[in-house]
Coordinates of C-alpha atoms and ligand atoms in Angstrom, one line a residue:
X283 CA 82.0 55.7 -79.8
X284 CA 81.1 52.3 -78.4
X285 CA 78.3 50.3 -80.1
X286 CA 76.5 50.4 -76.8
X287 CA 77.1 53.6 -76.1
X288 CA 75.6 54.4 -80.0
X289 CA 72.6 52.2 -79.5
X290 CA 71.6 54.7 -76.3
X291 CA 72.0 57.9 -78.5
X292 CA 70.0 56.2 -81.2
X293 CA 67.3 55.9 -78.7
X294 CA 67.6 59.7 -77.4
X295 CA 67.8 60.7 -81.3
X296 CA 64.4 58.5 -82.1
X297 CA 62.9 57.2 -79.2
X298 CA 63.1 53.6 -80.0
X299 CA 65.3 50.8 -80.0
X300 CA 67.9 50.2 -83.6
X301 CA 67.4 46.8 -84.6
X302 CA 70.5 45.9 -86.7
X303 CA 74.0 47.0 -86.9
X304 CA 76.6 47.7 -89.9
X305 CA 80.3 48.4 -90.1
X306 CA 82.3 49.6 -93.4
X307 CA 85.9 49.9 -92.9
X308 CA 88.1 53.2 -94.5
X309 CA 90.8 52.2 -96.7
X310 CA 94.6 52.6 -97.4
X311 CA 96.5 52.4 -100.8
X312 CA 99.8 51.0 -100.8
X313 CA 100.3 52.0 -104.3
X314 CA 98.8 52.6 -107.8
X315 CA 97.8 56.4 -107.4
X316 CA 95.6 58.1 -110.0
X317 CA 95.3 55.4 -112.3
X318 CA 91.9 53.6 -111.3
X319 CA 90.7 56.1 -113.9
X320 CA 93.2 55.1 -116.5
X321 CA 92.6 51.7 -116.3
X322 CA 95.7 50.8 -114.3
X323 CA 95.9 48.6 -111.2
X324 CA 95.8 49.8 -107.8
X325 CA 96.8 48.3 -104.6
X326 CA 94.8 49.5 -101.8
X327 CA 93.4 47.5 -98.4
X328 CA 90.9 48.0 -96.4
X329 CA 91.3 49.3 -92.8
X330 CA 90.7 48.4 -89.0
X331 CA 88.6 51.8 -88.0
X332 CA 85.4 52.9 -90.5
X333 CA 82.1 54.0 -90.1
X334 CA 79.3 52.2 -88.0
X335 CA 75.8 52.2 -88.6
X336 CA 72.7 51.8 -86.5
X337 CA 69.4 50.7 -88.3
X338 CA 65.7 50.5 -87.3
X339 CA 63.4 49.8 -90.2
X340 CA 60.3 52.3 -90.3
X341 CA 56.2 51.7 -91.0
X342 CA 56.2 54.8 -93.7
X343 CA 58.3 55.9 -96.2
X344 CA 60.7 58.2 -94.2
X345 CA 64.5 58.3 -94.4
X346 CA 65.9 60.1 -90.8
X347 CA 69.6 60.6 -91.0
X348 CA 72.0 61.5 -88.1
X349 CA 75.5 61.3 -87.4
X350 CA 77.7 61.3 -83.7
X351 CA 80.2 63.0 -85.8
X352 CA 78.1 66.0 -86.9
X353 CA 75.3 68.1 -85.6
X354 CA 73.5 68.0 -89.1
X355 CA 70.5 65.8 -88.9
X356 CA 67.7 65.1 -91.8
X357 CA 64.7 63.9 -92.2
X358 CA 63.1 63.4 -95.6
X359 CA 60.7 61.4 -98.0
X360 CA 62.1 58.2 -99.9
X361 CA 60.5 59.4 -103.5
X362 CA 61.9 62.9 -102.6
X363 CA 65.8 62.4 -102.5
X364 CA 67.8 65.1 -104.2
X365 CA 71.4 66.7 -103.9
X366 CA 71.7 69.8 -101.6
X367 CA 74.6 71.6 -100.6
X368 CA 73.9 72.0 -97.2
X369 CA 73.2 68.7 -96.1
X370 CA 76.5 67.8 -96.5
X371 CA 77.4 64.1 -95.2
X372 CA 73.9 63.4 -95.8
X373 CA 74.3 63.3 -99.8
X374 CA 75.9 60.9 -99.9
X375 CA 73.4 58.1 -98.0
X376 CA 71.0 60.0 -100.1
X377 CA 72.8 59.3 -103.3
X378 CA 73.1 56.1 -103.0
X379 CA 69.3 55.0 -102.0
X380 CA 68.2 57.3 -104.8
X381 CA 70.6 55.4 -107.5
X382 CA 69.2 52.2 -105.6
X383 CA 65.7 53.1 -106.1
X384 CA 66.0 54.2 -109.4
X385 CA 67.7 51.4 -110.3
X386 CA 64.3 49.1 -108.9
X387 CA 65.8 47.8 -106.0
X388 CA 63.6 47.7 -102.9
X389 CA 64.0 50.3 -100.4
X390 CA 61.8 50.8 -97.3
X391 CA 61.9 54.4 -94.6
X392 CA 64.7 53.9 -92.0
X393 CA 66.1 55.8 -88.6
X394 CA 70.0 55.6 -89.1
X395 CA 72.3 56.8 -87.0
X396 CA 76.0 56.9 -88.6
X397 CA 79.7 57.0 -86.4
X398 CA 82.2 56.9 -88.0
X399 CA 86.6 56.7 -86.2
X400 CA 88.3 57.9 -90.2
X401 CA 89.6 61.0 -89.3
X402 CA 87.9 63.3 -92.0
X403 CA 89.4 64.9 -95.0
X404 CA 92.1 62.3 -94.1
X405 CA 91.9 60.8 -97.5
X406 CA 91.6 57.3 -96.1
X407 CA 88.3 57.4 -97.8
X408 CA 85.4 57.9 -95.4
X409 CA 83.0 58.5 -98.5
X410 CA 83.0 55.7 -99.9
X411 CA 83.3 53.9 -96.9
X412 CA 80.0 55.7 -96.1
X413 CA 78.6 54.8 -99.5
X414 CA 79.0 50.9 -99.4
X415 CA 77.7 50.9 -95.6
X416 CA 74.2 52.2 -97.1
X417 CA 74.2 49.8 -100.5
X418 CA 75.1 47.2 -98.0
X419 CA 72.6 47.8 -95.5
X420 CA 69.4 48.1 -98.6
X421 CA 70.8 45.0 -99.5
X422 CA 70.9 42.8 -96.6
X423 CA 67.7 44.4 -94.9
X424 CA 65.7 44.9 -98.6
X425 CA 66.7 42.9 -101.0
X426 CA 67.5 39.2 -99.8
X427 CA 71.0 40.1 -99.7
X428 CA 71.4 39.2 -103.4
X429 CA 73.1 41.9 -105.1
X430 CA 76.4 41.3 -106.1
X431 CA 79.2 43.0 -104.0
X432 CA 81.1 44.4 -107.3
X433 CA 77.9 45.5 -108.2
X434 CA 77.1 47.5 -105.3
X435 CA 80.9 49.0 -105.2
X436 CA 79.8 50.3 -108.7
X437 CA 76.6 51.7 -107.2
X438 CA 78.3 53.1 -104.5
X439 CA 81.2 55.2 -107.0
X440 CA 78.0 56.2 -109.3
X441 CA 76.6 57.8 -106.3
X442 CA 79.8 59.7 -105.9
X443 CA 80.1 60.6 -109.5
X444 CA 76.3 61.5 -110.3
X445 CA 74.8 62.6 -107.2
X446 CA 77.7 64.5 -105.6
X447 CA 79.6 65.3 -108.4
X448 CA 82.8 63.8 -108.0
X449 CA 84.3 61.9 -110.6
X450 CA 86.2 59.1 -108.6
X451 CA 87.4 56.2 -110.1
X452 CA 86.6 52.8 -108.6
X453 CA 89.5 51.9 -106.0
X454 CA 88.0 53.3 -103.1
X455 CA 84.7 52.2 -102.7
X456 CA 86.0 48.6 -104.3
X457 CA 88.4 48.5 -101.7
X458 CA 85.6 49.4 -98.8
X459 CA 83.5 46.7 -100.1
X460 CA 85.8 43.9 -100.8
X461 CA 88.6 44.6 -98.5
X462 CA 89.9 41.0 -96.9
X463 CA 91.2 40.6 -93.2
X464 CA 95.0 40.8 -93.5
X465 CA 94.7 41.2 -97.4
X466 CA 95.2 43.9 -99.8
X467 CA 93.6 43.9 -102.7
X468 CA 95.7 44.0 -106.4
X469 CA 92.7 45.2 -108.9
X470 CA 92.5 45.3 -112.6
X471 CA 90.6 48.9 -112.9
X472 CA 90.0 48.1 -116.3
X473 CA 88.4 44.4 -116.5
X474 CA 87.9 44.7 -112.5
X475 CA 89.5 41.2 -112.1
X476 CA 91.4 41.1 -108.5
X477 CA 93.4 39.1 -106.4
X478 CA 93.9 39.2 -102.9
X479 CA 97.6 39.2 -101.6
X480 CA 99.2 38.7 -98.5
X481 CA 100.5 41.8 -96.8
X482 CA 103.9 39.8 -95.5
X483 CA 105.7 42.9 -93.9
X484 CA 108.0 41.0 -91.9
X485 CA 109.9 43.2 -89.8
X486 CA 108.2 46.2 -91.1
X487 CA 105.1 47.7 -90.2
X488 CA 102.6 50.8 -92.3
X489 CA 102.7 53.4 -90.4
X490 CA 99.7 56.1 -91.6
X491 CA 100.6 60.0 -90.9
X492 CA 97.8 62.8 -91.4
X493 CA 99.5 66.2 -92.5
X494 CA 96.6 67.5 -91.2
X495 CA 95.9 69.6 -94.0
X496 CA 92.1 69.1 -94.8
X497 CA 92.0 67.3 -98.1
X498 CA 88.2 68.2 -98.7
X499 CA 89.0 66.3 -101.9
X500 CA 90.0 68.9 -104.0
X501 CA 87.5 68.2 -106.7
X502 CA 88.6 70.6 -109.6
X503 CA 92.1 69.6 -109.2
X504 CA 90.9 66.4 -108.8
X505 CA 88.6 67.2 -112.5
X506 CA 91.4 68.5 -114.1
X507 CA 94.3 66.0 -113.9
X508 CA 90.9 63.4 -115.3
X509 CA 91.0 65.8 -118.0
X510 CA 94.5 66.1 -118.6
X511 CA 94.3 62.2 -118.9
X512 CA 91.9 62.2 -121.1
X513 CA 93.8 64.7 -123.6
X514 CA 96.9 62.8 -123.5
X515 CA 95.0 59.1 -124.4
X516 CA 93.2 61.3 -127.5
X517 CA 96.9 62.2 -128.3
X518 CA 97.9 58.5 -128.3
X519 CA 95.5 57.0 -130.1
X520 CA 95.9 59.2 -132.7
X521 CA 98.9 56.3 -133.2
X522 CA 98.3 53.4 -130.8
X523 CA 95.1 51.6 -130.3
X524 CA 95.0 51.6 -127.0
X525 CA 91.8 52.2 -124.6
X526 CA 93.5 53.5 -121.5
X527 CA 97.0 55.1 -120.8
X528 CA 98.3 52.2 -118.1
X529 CA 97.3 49.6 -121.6
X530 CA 100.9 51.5 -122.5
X531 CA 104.3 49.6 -121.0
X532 CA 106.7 52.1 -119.6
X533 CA 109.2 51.2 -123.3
X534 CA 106.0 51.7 -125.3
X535 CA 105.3 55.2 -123.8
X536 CA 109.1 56.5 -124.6
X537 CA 108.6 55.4 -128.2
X538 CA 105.9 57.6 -128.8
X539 CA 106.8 60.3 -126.2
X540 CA 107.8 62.7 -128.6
X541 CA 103.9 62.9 -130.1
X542 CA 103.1 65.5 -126.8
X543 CA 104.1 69.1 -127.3
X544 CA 102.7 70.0 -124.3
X545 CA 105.4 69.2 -121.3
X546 CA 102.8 69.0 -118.5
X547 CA 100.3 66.5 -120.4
X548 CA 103.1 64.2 -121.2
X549 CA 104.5 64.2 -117.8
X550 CA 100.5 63.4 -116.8
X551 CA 100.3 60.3 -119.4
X552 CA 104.2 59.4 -118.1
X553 CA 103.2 59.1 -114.7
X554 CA 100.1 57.2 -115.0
X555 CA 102.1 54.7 -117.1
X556 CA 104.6 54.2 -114.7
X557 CA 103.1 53.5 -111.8
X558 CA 100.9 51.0 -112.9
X559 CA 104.4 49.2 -113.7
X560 CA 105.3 49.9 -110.5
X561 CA 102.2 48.2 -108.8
X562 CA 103.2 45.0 -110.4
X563 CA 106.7 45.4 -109.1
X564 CA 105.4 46.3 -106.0
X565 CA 103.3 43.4 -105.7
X566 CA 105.9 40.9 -106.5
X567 CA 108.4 42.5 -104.2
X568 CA 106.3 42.0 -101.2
X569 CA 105.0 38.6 -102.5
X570 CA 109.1 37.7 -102.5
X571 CA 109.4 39.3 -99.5
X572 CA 111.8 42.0 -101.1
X573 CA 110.7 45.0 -98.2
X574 CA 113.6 47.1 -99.7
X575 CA 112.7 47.0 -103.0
X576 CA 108.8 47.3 -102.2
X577 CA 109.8 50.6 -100.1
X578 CA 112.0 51.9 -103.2
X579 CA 109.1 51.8 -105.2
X580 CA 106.8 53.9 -102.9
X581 CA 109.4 56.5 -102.8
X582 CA 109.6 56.6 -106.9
X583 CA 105.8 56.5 -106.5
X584 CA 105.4 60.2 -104.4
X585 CA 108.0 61.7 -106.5
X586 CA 106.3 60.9 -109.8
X587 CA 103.0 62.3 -108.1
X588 CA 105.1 65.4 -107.2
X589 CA 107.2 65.7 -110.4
X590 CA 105.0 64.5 -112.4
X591 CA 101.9 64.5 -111.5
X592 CA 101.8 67.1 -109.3
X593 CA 99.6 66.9 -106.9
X594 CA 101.6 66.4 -103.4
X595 CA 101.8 70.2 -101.9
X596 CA 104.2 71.4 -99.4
X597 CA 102.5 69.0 -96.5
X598 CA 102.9 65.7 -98.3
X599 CA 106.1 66.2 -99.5
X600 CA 107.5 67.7 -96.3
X601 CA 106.2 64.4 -94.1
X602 CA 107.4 62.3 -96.8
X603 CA 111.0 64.0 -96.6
X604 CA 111.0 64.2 -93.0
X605 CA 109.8 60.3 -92.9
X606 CA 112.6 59.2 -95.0
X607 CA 115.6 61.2 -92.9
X608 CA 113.9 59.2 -89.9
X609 CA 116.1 55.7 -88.9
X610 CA 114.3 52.7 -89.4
X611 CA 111.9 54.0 -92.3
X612 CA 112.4 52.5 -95.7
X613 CA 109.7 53.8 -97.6
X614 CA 107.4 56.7 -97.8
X615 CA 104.8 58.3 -100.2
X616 CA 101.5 60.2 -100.3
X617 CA 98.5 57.7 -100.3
X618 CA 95.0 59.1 -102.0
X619 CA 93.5 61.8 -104.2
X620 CA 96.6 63.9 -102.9
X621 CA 96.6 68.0 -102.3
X622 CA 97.0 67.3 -98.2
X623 CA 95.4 64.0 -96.6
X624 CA 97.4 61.3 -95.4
X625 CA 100.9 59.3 -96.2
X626 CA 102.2 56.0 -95.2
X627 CA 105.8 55.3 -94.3
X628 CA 107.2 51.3 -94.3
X629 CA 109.0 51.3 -90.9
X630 CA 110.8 49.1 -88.8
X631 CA 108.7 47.3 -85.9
X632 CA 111.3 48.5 -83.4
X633 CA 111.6 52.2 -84.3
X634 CA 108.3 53.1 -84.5
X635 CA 108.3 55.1 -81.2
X636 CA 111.3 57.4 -82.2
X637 CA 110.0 57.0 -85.7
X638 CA 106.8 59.0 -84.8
X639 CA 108.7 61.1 -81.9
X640 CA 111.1 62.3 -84.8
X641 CA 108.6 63.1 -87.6
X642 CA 106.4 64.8 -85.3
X643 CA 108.6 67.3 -84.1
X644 CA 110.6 67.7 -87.8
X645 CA 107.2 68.2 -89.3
X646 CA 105.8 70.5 -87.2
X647 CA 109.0 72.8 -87.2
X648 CA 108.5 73.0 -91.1
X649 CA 104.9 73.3 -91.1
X650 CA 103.7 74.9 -88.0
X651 CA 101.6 72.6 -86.8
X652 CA 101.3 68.7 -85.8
X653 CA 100.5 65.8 -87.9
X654 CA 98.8 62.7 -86.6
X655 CA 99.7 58.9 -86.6
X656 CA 97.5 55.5 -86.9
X657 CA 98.7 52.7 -86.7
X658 CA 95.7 50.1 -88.1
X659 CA 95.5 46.1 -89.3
X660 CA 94.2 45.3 -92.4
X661 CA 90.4 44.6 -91.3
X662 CA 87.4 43.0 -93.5
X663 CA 85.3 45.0 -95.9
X664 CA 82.1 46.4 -95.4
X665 CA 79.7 44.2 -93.1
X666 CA 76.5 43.4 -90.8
X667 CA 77.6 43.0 -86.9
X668 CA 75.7 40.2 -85.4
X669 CA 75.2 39.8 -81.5
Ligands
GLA849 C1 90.6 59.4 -104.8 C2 89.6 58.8 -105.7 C3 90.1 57.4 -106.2 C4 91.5 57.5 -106.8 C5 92.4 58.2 -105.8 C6 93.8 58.4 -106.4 O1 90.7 58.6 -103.6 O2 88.4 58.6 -105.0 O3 89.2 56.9 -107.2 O4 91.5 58.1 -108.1 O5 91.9 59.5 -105.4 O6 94.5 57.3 -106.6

């Protein structure tokens, strides 16, 4: 929706003029998947298209909630903020002013009006992109603007972890609220220390394709391969001193491979260690301007998350396959928590129309029904719009 056609429908929902506005951008990882929880690096950028927001601030203590891309509205009192199931979206603004408030900061009653373009369930994380808007907006209108940005990423995944119960790691909403124009971001999950990189795709160009298949982030697969993690490090250090899988180099992993008897928690640990090898290669493929080698490495990315760490599905692997047959694509792999949700493909400037044409029709004759393309820049993180 356009801003001004937002600002009318904030005036039909409250009756009065919004007095600032806020953007927060979704966000893409190139690679580096499932490791922000094992302290690994991750390579993710933020995105063009994200979630706008629409504030006035109020006289009393009242939080009003609404949203052009639901009917679900709520009203409710600042001191009264808890998790419930059927407000849905709305937990997670909630979460985070609760955390805020708890945490002291200083929050005031507000009429917000939310829209956001990430298709959702996509896995292009409209969450967290939803998480840092609020912390970002408390911040600028409440609190001088003075809290640190990193700081207000971490807010933003606590909110996710304690108020709705997902146990995230930290790439997405870091990625939301640091995300540079024509950057990605390479992050240290583990110290948090990042660099931004150039994204120097030459002839090539992302290409972002939505199975379709609604990802509702499959939380208790999502749980479980946390938990497998966690019972393969135990394993480890019962050897190595390590704190987190990815501290492992790919050598040191096959030297103490044979300490799993269990097939499926080694091929969890194996995984996580190699791909945060991979990121690094990644990274200094596309800093060399090596395309062919970058796109090799996405496609040993997806298969390790489908081999090994299984949690592709018949919908990510297919568009990946069918991707990869296409002319013109050199790289391809599942982007995200995984389980449906959304894949990128590295594909030559030129060949994007038959590109799309072709995957569009292969998929769909495999799957029964379409998937979607986006085609976005690399756009800033999470932000106030001044007029
Ligand atoms: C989801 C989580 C992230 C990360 C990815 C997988 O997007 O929110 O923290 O674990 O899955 O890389």
């Amino acid at each position: 929706m356009e801003i001004n056609d937002l600002k009318k429908k904030f005036e039909e929902i409250y009756g009065v003029k919004s007095e600032f506005t806020f953007f927060s951008p979704g966000r893409v990882n190139l690679i580096g998947e499932h490791i922000d929880y094992n302290g690994g690096f991750v390579f993710p950028c933020a995105l063009d298209f994200g979630t706008y927001a629409l504030v006035k601030v109020r006289d009393d203590n009242k939080l009003n909630l609404a949203s052009t891309n639901f009917e679900l509205r709520i009203g409710s009192d600042l001191d009264n903020l808890s998790y419930k199931e059927e407000d849905d979206w709305a937990n997670y603004p909630k979460g985070v002013i609760k955390i805020m408030i708890d945490m002291g900061y200083k929050v005031k009653g507000m009429d917000i009006i939310i829209s956001g373009n990430i298709p959702n369930g996509a896995g292009l994380s409209s969450s967290a992109s939803l998480e840092v808007l609020i912390g970002v907006i408390l911040n600028n209108l409440f609190n001088e603007g003075k809290i640190d940005r990193v700081e207000l990423v971490k807010i933003a995944q606590k909110a996710e972890n304690e108020f709705v119960g997902v146990n995230c790691g930290v790439m997405d909403q870091f990625a939301v609220g640091m995300g540079k124009k024509d950057k990605a971001i390479l992050l240290d999950c583990n110290s948090l220390n990042y660099k931004y990189a150039d994204v120097k795709l030459l002839d090539y160009a992302i290409v972002i394709m939505n199975t379709n298949k609604r990802r509702a982030l499959n939380e208790s697969k999502y749980n479980e391969r946390r938990a497998e993690c966690e019972e393969a490090l135990k394993i480890i250090q019962k050897q190595k001193n390590i704190k987190n899988l990815c501290d492992l180099t790919p050598k040191e992993f096959d030297k103490i491979e044979y300490l799993f008897t269990d097939e499926k928690i080694k091929d969890r640990a194996k995984h996580s260690v190699y791909e945060n090898d991979r990121v690094i290669s990644a990274f200094d493929s596309l800093n060399k301007g090596e395309l062919e080698e970058f796109g090799r490495l996405l496609i040993e990315s997806h298969n390790s998350l489908k081999n090994l760490y299984e949690v592709t599905g018949k919908e990510l692997d297919s568009l990946v396959e069918e991707a990869l047959k296409a002319e013109g694509c050199i790289g391809a792999r599942m982007t995200g928590a995984g389980f449906g949700g959304c894949a990128i493909a590295l594909v030559r400037k030129d060949k994007i129309d038959t590109f799309t044409e072709q995957v569009k029709k292969t998929y769909t004759e495999r799957i029964g029904y379409e998937p979607s393309f986006y085609s976005s820049g690399i756009g800033e993180g999470t932000h106030q719009i001044f007029e």
